Amino acid sequence: MPLGSEGVVDASVLSAHPGTYLLRSIYRPRYQKRLTAISTGKDNRDDALIVIAGWLKEGVPQRQAEHESQSRRPLDALISSNQLFLGLKRLDLTAQDVLKIEKILKEKGLVEAIVKKGFKEAETLEDYLKRFWDYDRSPYIADKRSHGINLGKAYARTSSERVVLYWVPNFKGKRIGEVTRQNLKDFSIAIAKKHDKLSPITLRQIMLVGVTALRWAFANELIPNDPTIGLTGYSTKAKKRGVLSPKEAEDLFKLDWKDKRSMLINLVAMTTGLRIGEILALRMEDIGEEYLTIESSFSAIDGLKSTKTDEPRSVPIIPAIRDAMLNFARFNPHGNGYVFFGEKKERPCGSYSPAFELKRMLFKLRAGENPTTEKKKEVTEYWAKRNVVFHSWRHFYASRMTDKLEARKVMLATGHKTESVFKGYSGHALESDLSDVAVITGEVFGGLLPDLSMEQGKTQEATGGNV
């Protein structure tokens, strides 16, 4: 059956298979190339030949995935493609050849990136993220630190834990150069559905673990594209922190706290607005006649480090609190200068006990003595809803103080630097401003304090047995 000088279908190459006729090959003299077998979908030989004639006129249908619509290519294009594929198999391609091929495919919108063997983008996302958040190996953290930006070990460890818990299970085996924007969108939706108890802020932090790493990879030419562009973020609205009323705070400290150290730490937080790490880092020499000098912070993972803002500040201290701190520090058996000492000589106490003791005393404040099982459940749910935690003292201090003073002056004590207006003033703080803060501190909190006289007992009695 001749079909012109350019193409011939030889009847001998039309073969019957169960249920259909197959065109085993088409031979074209110009290209000296035979194409691979393709089904006509016909169980009658004459019908099959008619289908083949149509193909030679209109184009040969292409094999595609089941979910894609079938398309046709002219026979010339089909043979040219086959020659290209044969050439790719035979040629010894260089890295530059691969880059040129990648560029062509990207221009045609067929790929976002090609992961090339042996190139940096061939590293798995799992290995990359684990290395990225390893405090001692991370090029990102080393880069930040070399520019005076301190990322703590605690932050790095939390990020590493989130890599293992959330990112690795969803991207197992995926290479960093293969991660697409759609992959990240699907992941952000999946974790929100699977972990619906997590707050939007926590979900955002989980996403940032990978997003930060991928953006850094693109900026440092580890991957050819930035897949994080255009991602929809989670809400930044956090669950509102609960704050006690002045009457609740006064009643709280009238209770019998077994752990006197934790009680004093909570009082310091209430009357100064200091962060827990800043309180734990206090040494004897930081306690002045009227002010505390805040230069450091402490965490169990990082140890002693700079404050969150990397800037020292002075904070007014109520005389009664100052005297109680100095008195308590005399129990320190280690001679290391820490006011709130712990069991180990080289470090102060941890942050767990003050937070736990606050929670226990809040429960007691509302439940009273010997509560019933039903009452215990009611009180537990009440405080969970109120969301009063140790950090709430910082909010308590700020809210009480701003009732009496302008925010700029209060921020001198709290160390907040979130308002752009305050940044313009903070470098020019007047001593008179701190004096105003000191006077108002005594007025606002003086009436909330319990009797702070401490018996000259053993360290064990002073710490409630908790170190």
Tab-separated table of C-alpha atoms in Angstrom:
chain	number	residue	atom	x	y	z
A	1	MET	CA	0.000	0.000	0.000
A	2	PRO	CA	2.090	2.960	-1.231
A	3	LEU	CA	1.525	6.320	0.466
A	4	GLY	CA	3.801	8.584	-1.570
A	5	SER	CA	7.528	8.763	-1.976
A	6	GLU	CA	8.161	9.793	1.604
A	7	GLY	CA	6.396	7.007	3.422
A	8	VAL	CA	5.510	3.387	2.810
A	9	VAL	CA	3.458	0.985	4.872
A	10	ASP	CA	4.497	-2.556	4.160
A	11	ALA	CA	1.599	-4.992	4.661
A	12	SER	CA	4.051	-7.461	6.131
A	13	VAL	CA	4.611	-5.209	9.131
A	14	LEU	CA	0.917	-5.019	10.045
A	15	SER	CA	0.397	-7.840	12.524
A	16	ALA	CA	-2.599	-9.110	14.425
A	17	HIS	CA	-2.582	-9.216	18.234
A	18	PRO	CA	-5.460	-10.396	20.411
A	19	GLY	CA	-8.290	-7.857	19.907
A	20	THR	CA	-6.366	-5.404	17.683
A	21	TYR	CA	-3.973	-4.878	14.776
A	22	LEU	CA	-0.533	-3.399	15.493
A	23	LEU	CA	1.500	-1.297	13.123
A	24	ARG	CA	4.912	-2.773	13.828
A	25	SER	CA	6.928	-0.044	12.068
A	26	ILE	CA	6.916	2.819	9.576
A	27	TYR	CA	9.955	3.209	7.378
A	28	ARG	CA	10.884	6.543	5.824
A	29	PRO	CA	13.795	6.613	3.389
A	30	ARG	CA	14.673	10.274	4.144
A	31	TYR	CA	15.474	9.413	7.750
A	32	GLN	CA	16.297	5.722	7.339
A	33	LYS	CA	14.385	5.189	10.564
A	34	ARG	CA	11.710	2.758	11.684
A	35	LEU	CA	9.279	3.830	14.419
A	36	THR	CA	8.198	1.486	17.193
A	37	ALA	CA	4.956	-0.504	17.122
A	38	ILE	CA	1.651	1.196	17.947
A	39	SER	CA	-1.878	-0.210	18.240
A	40	THR	CA	-4.529	0.815	15.690
A	41	GLY	CA	-7.351	-0.144	18.063
A	42	LYS	CA	-9.024	-2.104	15.228
A	43	ASP	CA	-9.678	-5.827	15.059
A	44	ASN	CA	-10.195	-5.767	11.258
A	45	ARG	CA	-7.207	-5.565	8.901
A	46	ASP	CA	-8.808	-3.226	6.356
A	47	ASP	CA	-10.053	-0.890	9.085
A	48	ALA	CA	-6.568	-0.886	10.572
A	49	LEU	CA	-5.046	0.191	7.229
A	50	ILE	CA	-7.542	3.061	6.982
A	51	VAL	CA	-6.507	4.239	10.486
A	52	ILE	CA	-2.836	4.127	9.505
A	53	ALA	CA	-3.505	6.179	6.380
A	54	GLY	CA	-5.139	8.794	8.566
A	55	TRP	CA	-2.126	8.861	10.847
A	56	LEU	CA	0.236	9.536	7.970
A	57	LYS	CA	-1.961	12.424	6.862
A	58	GLU	CA	-2.927	13.979	10.229
A	59	GLY	CA	-0.179	12.865	12.575
A	60	VAL	CA	0.678	9.863	14.732
A	61	PRO	CA	-0.942	9.803	18.218
A	62	GLN	CA	1.525	9.953	21.131
A	63	ARG	CA	1.625	7.595	24.070
A	64	GLN	CA	0.909	9.627	27.221
A	65	ALA	CA	-0.035	9.070	30.830
A	66	GLU	CA	-3.630	7.965	31.326
A	67	HIS	CA	-4.668	11.258	32.960
A	68	GLU	CA	-3.403	13.368	30.018
A	69	SER	CA	-5.335	14.013	26.834
A	70	GLN	CA	-4.002	12.352	23.674
A	71	SER	CA	-2.201	14.635	21.221
A	72	ARG	CA	-0.845	14.133	17.718
A	73	ARG	CA	2.499	14.935	16.175
A	74	PRO	CA	3.332	15.174	12.485
A	75	LEU	CA	5.328	12.199	11.305
A	76	ASP	CA	8.367	14.397	10.596
A	77	ALA	CA	8.321	15.690	14.177
A	78	LEU	CA	7.925	12.198	15.562
A	79	ILE	CA	10.909	10.882	13.653
A	80	SER	CA	12.962	13.945	14.622
A	81	SER	CA	12.127	13.322	18.284
A	82	ASN	CA	13.199	9.726	18.006
A	83	GLN	CA	16.473	10.804	16.470
A	84	LEU	CA	16.940	13.241	19.369
A	85	PHE	CA	16.314	10.529	21.951
A	86	LEU	CA	18.706	8.179	20.166
A	87	GLY	CA	21.321	10.936	20.084
A	88	LEU	CA	20.945	11.642	23.808
A	89	LYS	CA	21.541	7.973	24.530
A	90	ARG	CA	24.671	7.817	22.407
A	91	LEU	CA	26.293	11.196	23.115
A	92	ASP	CA	28.734	11.757	25.960
A	93	LEU	CA	26.989	14.809	27.462
A	94	THR	CA	28.928	17.356	29.509
A	95	ALA	CA	27.637	19.381	32.473
A	96	GLN	CA	27.295	22.391	30.161
A	97	ASP	CA	25.192	20.323	27.746
A	98	VAL	CA	22.849	19.429	30.598
A	99	LEU	CA	22.512	23.079	31.593
A	100	LYS	CA	21.610	24.010	27.995
A	101	ILE	CA	19.000	21.250	27.825
A	102	GLU	CA	17.595	22.381	31.165
A	103	LYS	CA	17.367	25.975	29.915
A	104	ILE	CA	15.431	24.909	26.786
A	105	LEU	CA	12.983	22.787	28.783
A	106	LYS	CA	12.439	25.597	31.303
A	107	GLU	CA	11.814	28.112	28.505
A	108	LYS	CA	9.182	25.781	27.099
A	109	GLY	CA	7.562	25.568	30.535
A	110	LEU	CA	8.090	21.805	30.730
A	111	VAL	CA	10.204	21.713	33.910
A	112	GLU	CA	10.976	23.961	36.865
A	113	ALA	CA	14.368	22.406	37.483
A	114	ILE	CA	16.461	19.368	36.672
A	115	VAL	CA	18.404	17.769	39.498
A	116	LYS	CA	21.836	16.943	38.137
A	117	LYS	CA	23.811	14.070	39.613
A	118	GLY	CA	26.764	15.239	41.658
A	119	PHE	CA	25.526	18.829	41.827
A	120	LYS	CA	24.654	20.600	45.085
A	121	GLU	CA	20.907	20.411	44.441
A	122	ALA	CA	21.147	16.613	44.405
A	123	GLU	CA	21.454	16.515	48.209
A	124	THR	CA	18.302	15.174	49.848
A	125	LEU	CA	16.138	17.703	51.657
A	126	GLU	CA	16.361	15.557	54.786
A	127	ASP	CA	20.168	15.668	54.881
A	128	TYR	CA	20.253	19.337	53.950
A	129	LEU	CA	17.785	20.438	56.650
A	130	LYS	CA	19.498	18.370	59.327
A	131	ARG	CA	22.822	19.940	58.430
A	132	PHE	CA	21.280	23.399	58.096
A	133	TRP	CA	19.964	23.375	61.689
A	134	ASP	CA	22.918	21.570	63.274
A	135	TYR	CA	24.399	24.343	65.422
A	136	ASP	CA	27.983	23.156	64.961
A	137	ARG	CA	27.782	22.344	61.232
A	138	SER	CA	25.281	24.854	59.865
A	139	PRO	CA	26.672	27.239	57.210
A	140	TYR	CA	23.620	29.440	57.812
A	141	ILE	CA	24.231	29.819	61.557
A	142	ALA	CA	27.953	30.349	60.964
A	143	ASP	CA	27.090	33.076	58.444
A	144	LYS	CA	24.747	34.784	60.914
A	145	ARG	CA	27.237	34.639	63.761
A	146	SER	CA	30.034	36.035	61.608
A	147	HIS	CA	27.839	39.088	61.026
A	148	GLY	CA	27.056	39.601	64.696
A	149	ILE	CA	23.599	37.972	64.600
A	150	ASN	CA	23.275	35.424	67.370
A	151	LEU	CA	21.086	32.370	66.838
A	152	GLY	CA	20.964	30.362	70.044
A	153	LYS	CA	21.474	26.643	70.446
A	154	ALA	CA	17.950	26.324	71.841
A	155	TYR	CA	16.480	27.786	68.656
A	156	ALA	CA	18.632	25.499	66.494
A	157	ARG	CA	17.642	22.430	68.505
A	158	THR	CA	13.933	23.258	68.310
A	159	SER	CA	14.276	23.708	64.544
A	160	SER	CA	16.107	20.367	64.255
A	161	GLU	CA	13.310	18.644	66.162
A	162	ARG	CA	10.734	20.138	63.794
A	163	VAL	CA	12.724	18.893	60.819
A	164	VAL	CA	12.493	15.323	62.120
A	165	LEU	CA	8.872	15.541	63.299
A	166	TYR	CA	7.280	17.302	60.339
A	167	TRP	CA	9.544	17.792	57.316
A	168	VAL	CA	11.302	14.446	56.994
A	169	PRO	CA	8.128	12.277	56.937
A	170	ASN	CA	6.633	14.435	54.172
A	171	PHE	CA	9.741	14.833	51.993
A	172	LYS	CA	11.489	11.474	52.419
A	173	GLY	CA	13.876	10.893	49.504
A	174	LYS	CA	13.141	14.294	47.923
A	175	ARG	CA	16.176	16.227	46.715
A	176	ILE	CA	16.426	19.962	47.392
A	177	GLY	CA	16.496	20.728	43.688
A	178	GLU	CA	13.248	18.795	43.201
A	179	VAL	CA	11.179	20.706	45.781
A	180	THR	CA	8.517	22.799	44.059
A	181	ARG	CA	6.198	25.543	45.218
A	182	GLN	CA	3.283	23.118	44.924
A	183	ASN	CA	5.099	20.618	47.187
A	184	LEU	CA	5.374	23.313	49.858
A	185	LYS	CA	1.757	24.427	49.443
A	186	ASP	CA	0.545	20.843	49.807
A	187	PHE	CA	2.758	20.394	52.876
A	188	SER	CA	1.460	23.555	54.581
A	189	ILE	CA	-2.128	22.384	54.097
A	190	ALA	CA	-1.365	18.822	55.208
A	191	ILE	CA	0.287	19.722	58.519
A	192	ALA	CA	-2.521	22.164	59.359
A	193	LYS	CA	-5.080	19.371	58.857
A	194	LYS	CA	-3.105	16.646	60.596
A	195	HIS	CA	-2.030	18.797	63.547
A	196	ASP	CA	-5.192	20.864	64.041
A	197	LYS	CA	-4.403	21.445	67.732
A	198	LEU	CA	-1.339	23.518	66.864
A	199	SER	CA	-1.708	27.287	66.791
A	200	PRO	CA	-1.153	29.249	63.551
A	201	ILE	CA	1.980	30.720	65.125
A	202	THR	CA	3.433	27.237	65.736
A	203	LEU	CA	2.494	26.097	62.227
A	204	ARG	CA	4.211	29.183	60.848
A	205	GLN	CA	7.363	28.357	62.823
A	206	ILE	CA	7.298	24.785	61.486
A	207	MET	CA	7.070	26.079	57.912
A	208	LEU	CA	9.877	28.577	58.504
A	209	VAL	CA	12.249	25.729	59.363
A	210	GLY	CA	12.211	24.593	55.738
A	211	VAL	CA	11.370	27.886	54.053
A	212	THR	CA	14.343	29.655	55.644
A	213	ALA	CA	16.661	26.837	54.567
A	214	LEU	CA	15.384	26.775	50.971
A	215	ARG	CA	15.597	30.562	50.611
A	216	TRP	CA	19.168	30.441	51.869
A	217	ALA	CA	19.935	27.620	49.426
A	218	PHE	CA	18.659	29.721	46.512
A	219	ALA	CA	20.493	32.861	47.681
A	220	ASN	CA	23.712	30.833	47.844
A	221	GLU	CA	23.182	29.142	44.450
A	222	LEU	CA	22.597	25.661	45.827
A	223	ILE	CA	19.317	25.421	43.883
A	224	PRO	CA	18.350	27.165	40.610
A	225	ASN	CA	14.903	28.395	41.748
A	226	ASP	CA	13.273	29.686	44.930
A	227	PRO	CA	10.238	27.447	45.537
A	228	THR	CA	9.096	29.520	48.527
A	229	ILE	CA	7.937	32.527	46.477
A	230	GLY	CA	4.181	33.014	46.585
A	231	LEU	CA	3.440	30.740	49.548
A	232	THR	CA	0.405	31.639	51.628
A	233	GLY	CA	1.427	32.250	55.222
A	234	TYR	CA	-0.413	31.321	58.407
A	235	SER	CA	-2.043	33.901	60.620
A	236	THR	CA	0.394	35.700	62.926
A	237	LYS	CA	-2.285	36.278	65.527
A	238	ALA	CA	-1.192	34.402	68.641
A	239	LYS	CA	-3.407	33.154	71.429
A	240	LYS	CA	-3.884	36.049	73.815
A	241	ARG	CA	-1.719	35.803	76.910
A	242	GLY	CA	-3.726	35.781	80.114
A	243	VAL	CA	-2.986	38.449	82.719
A	244	LEU	CA	-3.992	38.425	86.379
A	245	SER	CA	-5.825	41.314	87.960
A	246	PRO	CA	-3.980	43.235	90.734
A	247	LYS	CA	-6.297	41.634	93.324
A	248	GLU	CA	-5.554	38.136	91.990
A	249	ALA	CA	-1.819	38.840	92.114
A	250	GLU	CA	-2.064	40.134	95.689
A	251	ASP	CA	-4.058	37.072	96.812
A	252	LEU	CA	-1.678	34.731	94.973
A	253	PHE	CA	1.320	35.868	96.980
A	254	LYS	CA	-0.583	35.687	100.245
A	255	LEU	CA	-0.697	31.912	99.816
A	256	ASP	CA	1.885	29.692	101.482
A	257	TRP	CA	4.488	28.978	98.787
A	258	LYS	CA	6.590	25.974	99.798
A	259	ASP	CA	9.256	26.842	97.231
A	260	LYS	CA	10.455	30.269	98.409
A	261	ARG	CA	12.919	30.609	95.548
A	262	SER	CA	10.206	30.157	92.950
A	263	MET	CA	7.999	32.603	94.815
A	264	LEU	CA	10.751	35.234	94.795
A	265	ILE	CA	11.495	34.663	91.096
A	266	ASN	CA	7.807	35.214	90.321
A	267	LEU	CA	7.803	38.390	92.411
A	268	VAL	CA	10.851	39.703	90.573
A	269	ALA	CA	9.115	39.004	87.247
A	270	MET	CA	5.928	40.760	88.381
A	271	THR	CA	7.684	43.907	89.628
A	272	THR	CA	10.348	44.284	86.892
A	273	GLY	CA	8.900	42.738	83.721
A	274	LEU	CA	12.110	40.750	83.224
A	275	ARG	CA	12.200	37.623	81.084
A	276	ILE	CA	12.840	34.346	82.926
A	277	GLY	CA	16.307	33.970	81.367
A	278	GLU	CA	17.270	37.478	82.457
A	279	ILE	CA	16.195	36.739	86.038
A	280	LEU	CA	18.135	33.471	86.217
A	281	ALA	CA	21.285	35.181	84.901
A	282	LEU	CA	21.327	37.763	87.724
A	283	ARG	CA	24.428	37.823	89.912
A	284	MET	CA	25.096	39.621	93.156
A	285	GLU	CA	27.004	42.403	91.385
A	286	ASP	CA	23.979	43.129	89.188
A	287	ILE	CA	21.937	44.281	92.186
A	288	GLY	CA	22.366	47.998	92.804
A	289	GLU	CA	20.803	50.293	95.357
A	290	GLU	CA	17.948	51.311	93.073
A	291	TYR	CA	18.459	49.363	89.843
A	292	LEU	CA	19.231	45.930	88.468
A	293	THR	CA	21.797	45.783	85.676
A	294	ILE	CA	20.548	43.459	82.929
A	295	GLU	CA	23.388	42.320	80.666
A	296	SER	CA	22.834	38.579	80.202
A	297	SER	CA	20.254	35.849	79.856
A	298	PHE	CA	20.441	32.148	80.687
A	299	SER	CA	18.948	29.061	79.093
A	300	ALA	CA	19.612	25.414	79.852
A	301	ILE	CA	20.826	24.764	76.289
A	302	ASP	CA	22.760	27.945	75.465
A	303	GLY	CA	23.995	28.684	78.959
A	304	LEU	CA	24.846	32.323	79.659
A	305	LYS	CA	24.298	34.549	76.633
A	306	SER	CA	23.417	38.125	75.714
A	307	THR	CA	19.905	39.499	76.161
A	308	LYS	CA	17.310	39.196	73.412
A	309	THR	CA	18.079	42.710	72.162
A	310	ASP	CA	21.865	42.325	72.663
A	311	GLU	CA	21.805	45.548	74.683
A	312	PRO	CA	22.299	46.030	78.456
A	313	ARG	CA	19.753	48.068	80.403
A	314	SER	CA	18.920	49.205	83.929
A	315	VAL	CA	15.657	48.224	85.594
A	316	PRO	CA	14.299	49.837	88.779
A	317	ILE	CA	13.947	47.445	91.731
A	318	ILE	CA	11.648	47.824	94.720
A	319	PRO	CA	13.756	47.931	97.939
A	320	ALA	CA	11.831	45.059	99.531
A	321	ILE	CA	12.490	42.850	96.479
A	322	ARG	CA	16.142	43.942	96.388
A	323	ASP	CA	16.656	43.006	100.033
A	324	ALA	CA	14.909	39.665	99.584
A	325	MET	CA	17.172	38.831	96.632
A	326	LEU	CA	20.334	39.724	98.534
A	327	ASN	CA	19.148	37.721	101.522
A	328	PHE	CA	18.352	34.701	99.372
A	329	ALA	CA	21.703	34.871	97.583
A	330	ARG	CA	23.451	34.330	100.927
A	331	PHE	CA	22.246	30.716	100.813
A	332	ASN	CA	24.349	30.068	97.669
A	333	PRO	CA	26.841	27.324	98.585
A	334	HIS	CA	28.803	27.528	95.324
A	335	GLY	CA	30.325	30.995	95.489
A	336	ASN	CA	29.473	31.590	91.820
A	337	GLY	CA	27.567	34.823	92.430
A	338	TYR	CA	24.224	33.659	91.060
A	339	VAL	CA	21.274	35.014	93.032
A	340	PHE	CA	19.015	32.114	92.088
A	341	PHE	CA	21.552	29.308	92.382
A	342	GLY	CA	20.965	25.702	91.419
A	343	GLU	CA	22.397	22.319	92.220
A	344	LYS	CA	25.293	22.661	89.765
A	345	LYS	CA	28.120	25.029	90.565
A	346	GLU	CA	28.544	26.374	87.035
A	347	ARG	CA	24.949	27.464	86.444
A	348	PRO	CA	21.859	28.932	88.132
A	349	CYS	CA	18.627	27.053	88.721
A	350	GLY	CA	16.418	26.104	85.799
A	351	SER	CA	13.245	27.751	84.529
A	352	TYR	CA	10.959	24.773	85.130
A	353	SER	CA	10.424	25.144	88.890
A	354	PRO	CA	9.274	28.809	88.881
A	355	ALA	CA	6.817	28.104	86.045
A	356	PHE	CA	5.529	24.890	87.623
A	357	GLU	CA	5.147	26.474	91.069
A	358	LEU	CA	3.172	29.376	89.568
A	359	LYS	CA	0.823	26.898	87.910
A	360	ARG	CA	0.416	24.979	91.167
A	361	MET	CA	-0.314	28.100	93.196
A	362	LEU	CA	-2.797	29.431	90.637
A	363	PHE	CA	-4.650	26.153	90.971
A	364	LYS	CA	-4.636	26.469	94.747
A	365	LEU	CA	-5.831	30.084	94.544
A	366	ARG	CA	-9.057	29.046	92.834
A	367	ALA	CA	-9.551	25.476	94.079
A	368	GLY	CA	-8.797	26.073	97.760
A	369	GLU	CA	-7.895	23.245	100.137
A	370	ASN	CA	-9.002	19.649	99.487
A	371	PRO	CA	-10.993	20.242	96.280
A	372	THR	CA	-13.291	17.572	94.880
A	373	THR	CA	-12.512	15.773	91.634
A	374	GLU	CA	-15.155	17.854	89.878
A	375	LYS	CA	-13.687	21.060	91.293
A	376	LYS	CA	-10.180	20.066	90.176
A	377	LYS	CA	-11.425	19.548	86.628
A	378	GLU	CA	-13.257	22.866	86.652
A	379	VAL	CA	-10.213	24.788	87.920
A	380	THR	CA	-7.843	23.109	85.466
A	381	GLU	CA	-10.090	24.057	82.545
A	382	TYR	CA	-10.465	27.587	83.912
A	383	TRP	CA	-6.739	28.328	84.005
A	384	ALA	CA	-6.147	26.606	80.667
A	385	LYS	CA	-8.681	28.982	79.142
A	386	ARG	CA	-7.158	32.008	80.914
A	387	ASN	CA	-3.703	31.021	79.571
A	388	VAL	CA	-1.811	32.554	82.484
A	389	VAL	CA	1.838	31.433	82.344
A	390	PHE	CA	5.129	32.716	83.723
A	391	HIS	CA	5.615	35.084	80.785
A	392	SER	CA	2.268	36.649	81.709
A	393	TRP	CA	4.107	38.617	84.416
A	394	ARG	CA	5.817	40.596	81.671
A	395	HIS	CA	2.423	41.559	80.294
A	396	PHE	CA	1.124	42.260	83.797
A	397	TYR	CA	4.033	44.626	84.470
A	398	ALA	CA	3.674	46.453	81.147
A	399	SER	CA	-0.098	46.880	81.460
A	400	ARG	CA	0.057	48.131	85.067
A	401	MET	CA	2.911	50.514	84.360
A	402	THR	CA	1.436	52.005	81.180
A	403	ASP	CA	-1.615	52.949	83.231
A	404	LYS	CA	0.683	55.462	84.952
A	405	LEU	CA	3.488	56.182	82.447
A	406	GLU	CA	3.918	56.693	78.727
A	407	ALA	CA	4.956	53.537	76.885
A	408	ARG	CA	8.372	54.917	75.938
A	409	LYS	CA	9.462	55.096	79.557
A	410	VAL	CA	8.079	51.659	80.417
A	411	MET	CA	10.012	50.154	77.510
A	412	LEU	CA	13.251	51.352	79.068
A	413	ALA	CA	12.650	48.759	81.771
A	414	THR	CA	11.121	45.939	79.731
A	415	GLY	CA	13.625	46.137	76.885
A	416	HIS	CA	10.866	45.956	74.257
A	417	LYS	CA	12.001	47.215	70.867
A	418	THR	CA	9.021	46.398	68.691
A	419	GLU	CA	7.781	49.931	68.130
A	420	SER	CA	9.728	51.898	65.533
A	421	VAL	CA	9.063	55.125	67.406
A	422	PHE	CA	10.661	53.720	70.545
A	423	LYS	CA	13.793	52.734	68.604
A	424	GLY	CA	14.376	56.388	67.884
A	425	TYR	CA	14.287	57.278	71.577
A	426	SER	CA	15.925	54.246	73.180
A	427	GLY	CA	19.467	55.412	72.471
A	428	HIS	CA	18.824	58.668	74.319
A	429	ALA	CA	17.187	57.464	77.523
A	430	LEU	CA	17.335	60.058	80.284
A	431	GLU	CA	18.171	59.170	83.875
A	432	SER	CA	15.075	61.108	84.897
A	433	ASP	CA	12.962	58.714	82.802
A	434	LEU	CA	14.253	55.710	84.783
A	435	SER	CA	13.644	57.635	88.003
A	436	ASP	CA	10.034	58.094	86.954
A	437	VAL	CA	9.791	54.349	86.304
A	438	ALA	CA	11.291	53.595	89.732
A	439	VAL	CA	8.786	55.837	91.554
A	440	ILE	CA	5.783	54.395	89.720
A	441	THR	CA	7.060	50.830	90.224
A	442	GLY	CA	6.936	51.310	93.982
A	443	GLU	CA	3.481	52.868	93.810
A	444	VAL	CA	2.003	50.203	91.543
A	445	PHE	CA	3.478	47.046	93.062
A	446	GLY	CA	4.307	47.953	96.649
A	447	GLY	CA	0.823	47.100	97.881
A	448	LEU	CA	0.859	43.673	96.202
A	449	LEU	CA	3.891	42.336	98.039
A	450	PRO	CA	3.710	39.753	100.833
A	451	ASP	CA	5.968	39.662	103.884
A	452	LEU	CA	9.356	38.869	102.348
A	453	SER	CA	11.302	38.258	105.550
A	454	MET	CA	12.981	34.855	105.196
A	455	GLU	CA	14.083	32.667	108.039
A	456	GLN	CA	17.804	32.063	108.255
A	457	GLY	CA	17.392	28.375	107.486
A	458	LYS	CA	19.020	25.849	105.284
A	459	THR	CA	19.252	26.133	101.534
A	460	GLN	CA	16.913	23.175	101.246
A	461	GLU	CA	14.216	25.113	103.099
A	462	ALA	CA	14.739	28.223	100.974
A	463	THR	CA	14.411	26.323	97.695
A	464	GLY	CA	11.597	24.050	98.768
A	465	GLY	CA	13.864	21.115	98.058
A	466	ASN	CA	13.970	21.993	94.339
A	467	VAL	CA	17.208	22.980	92.676
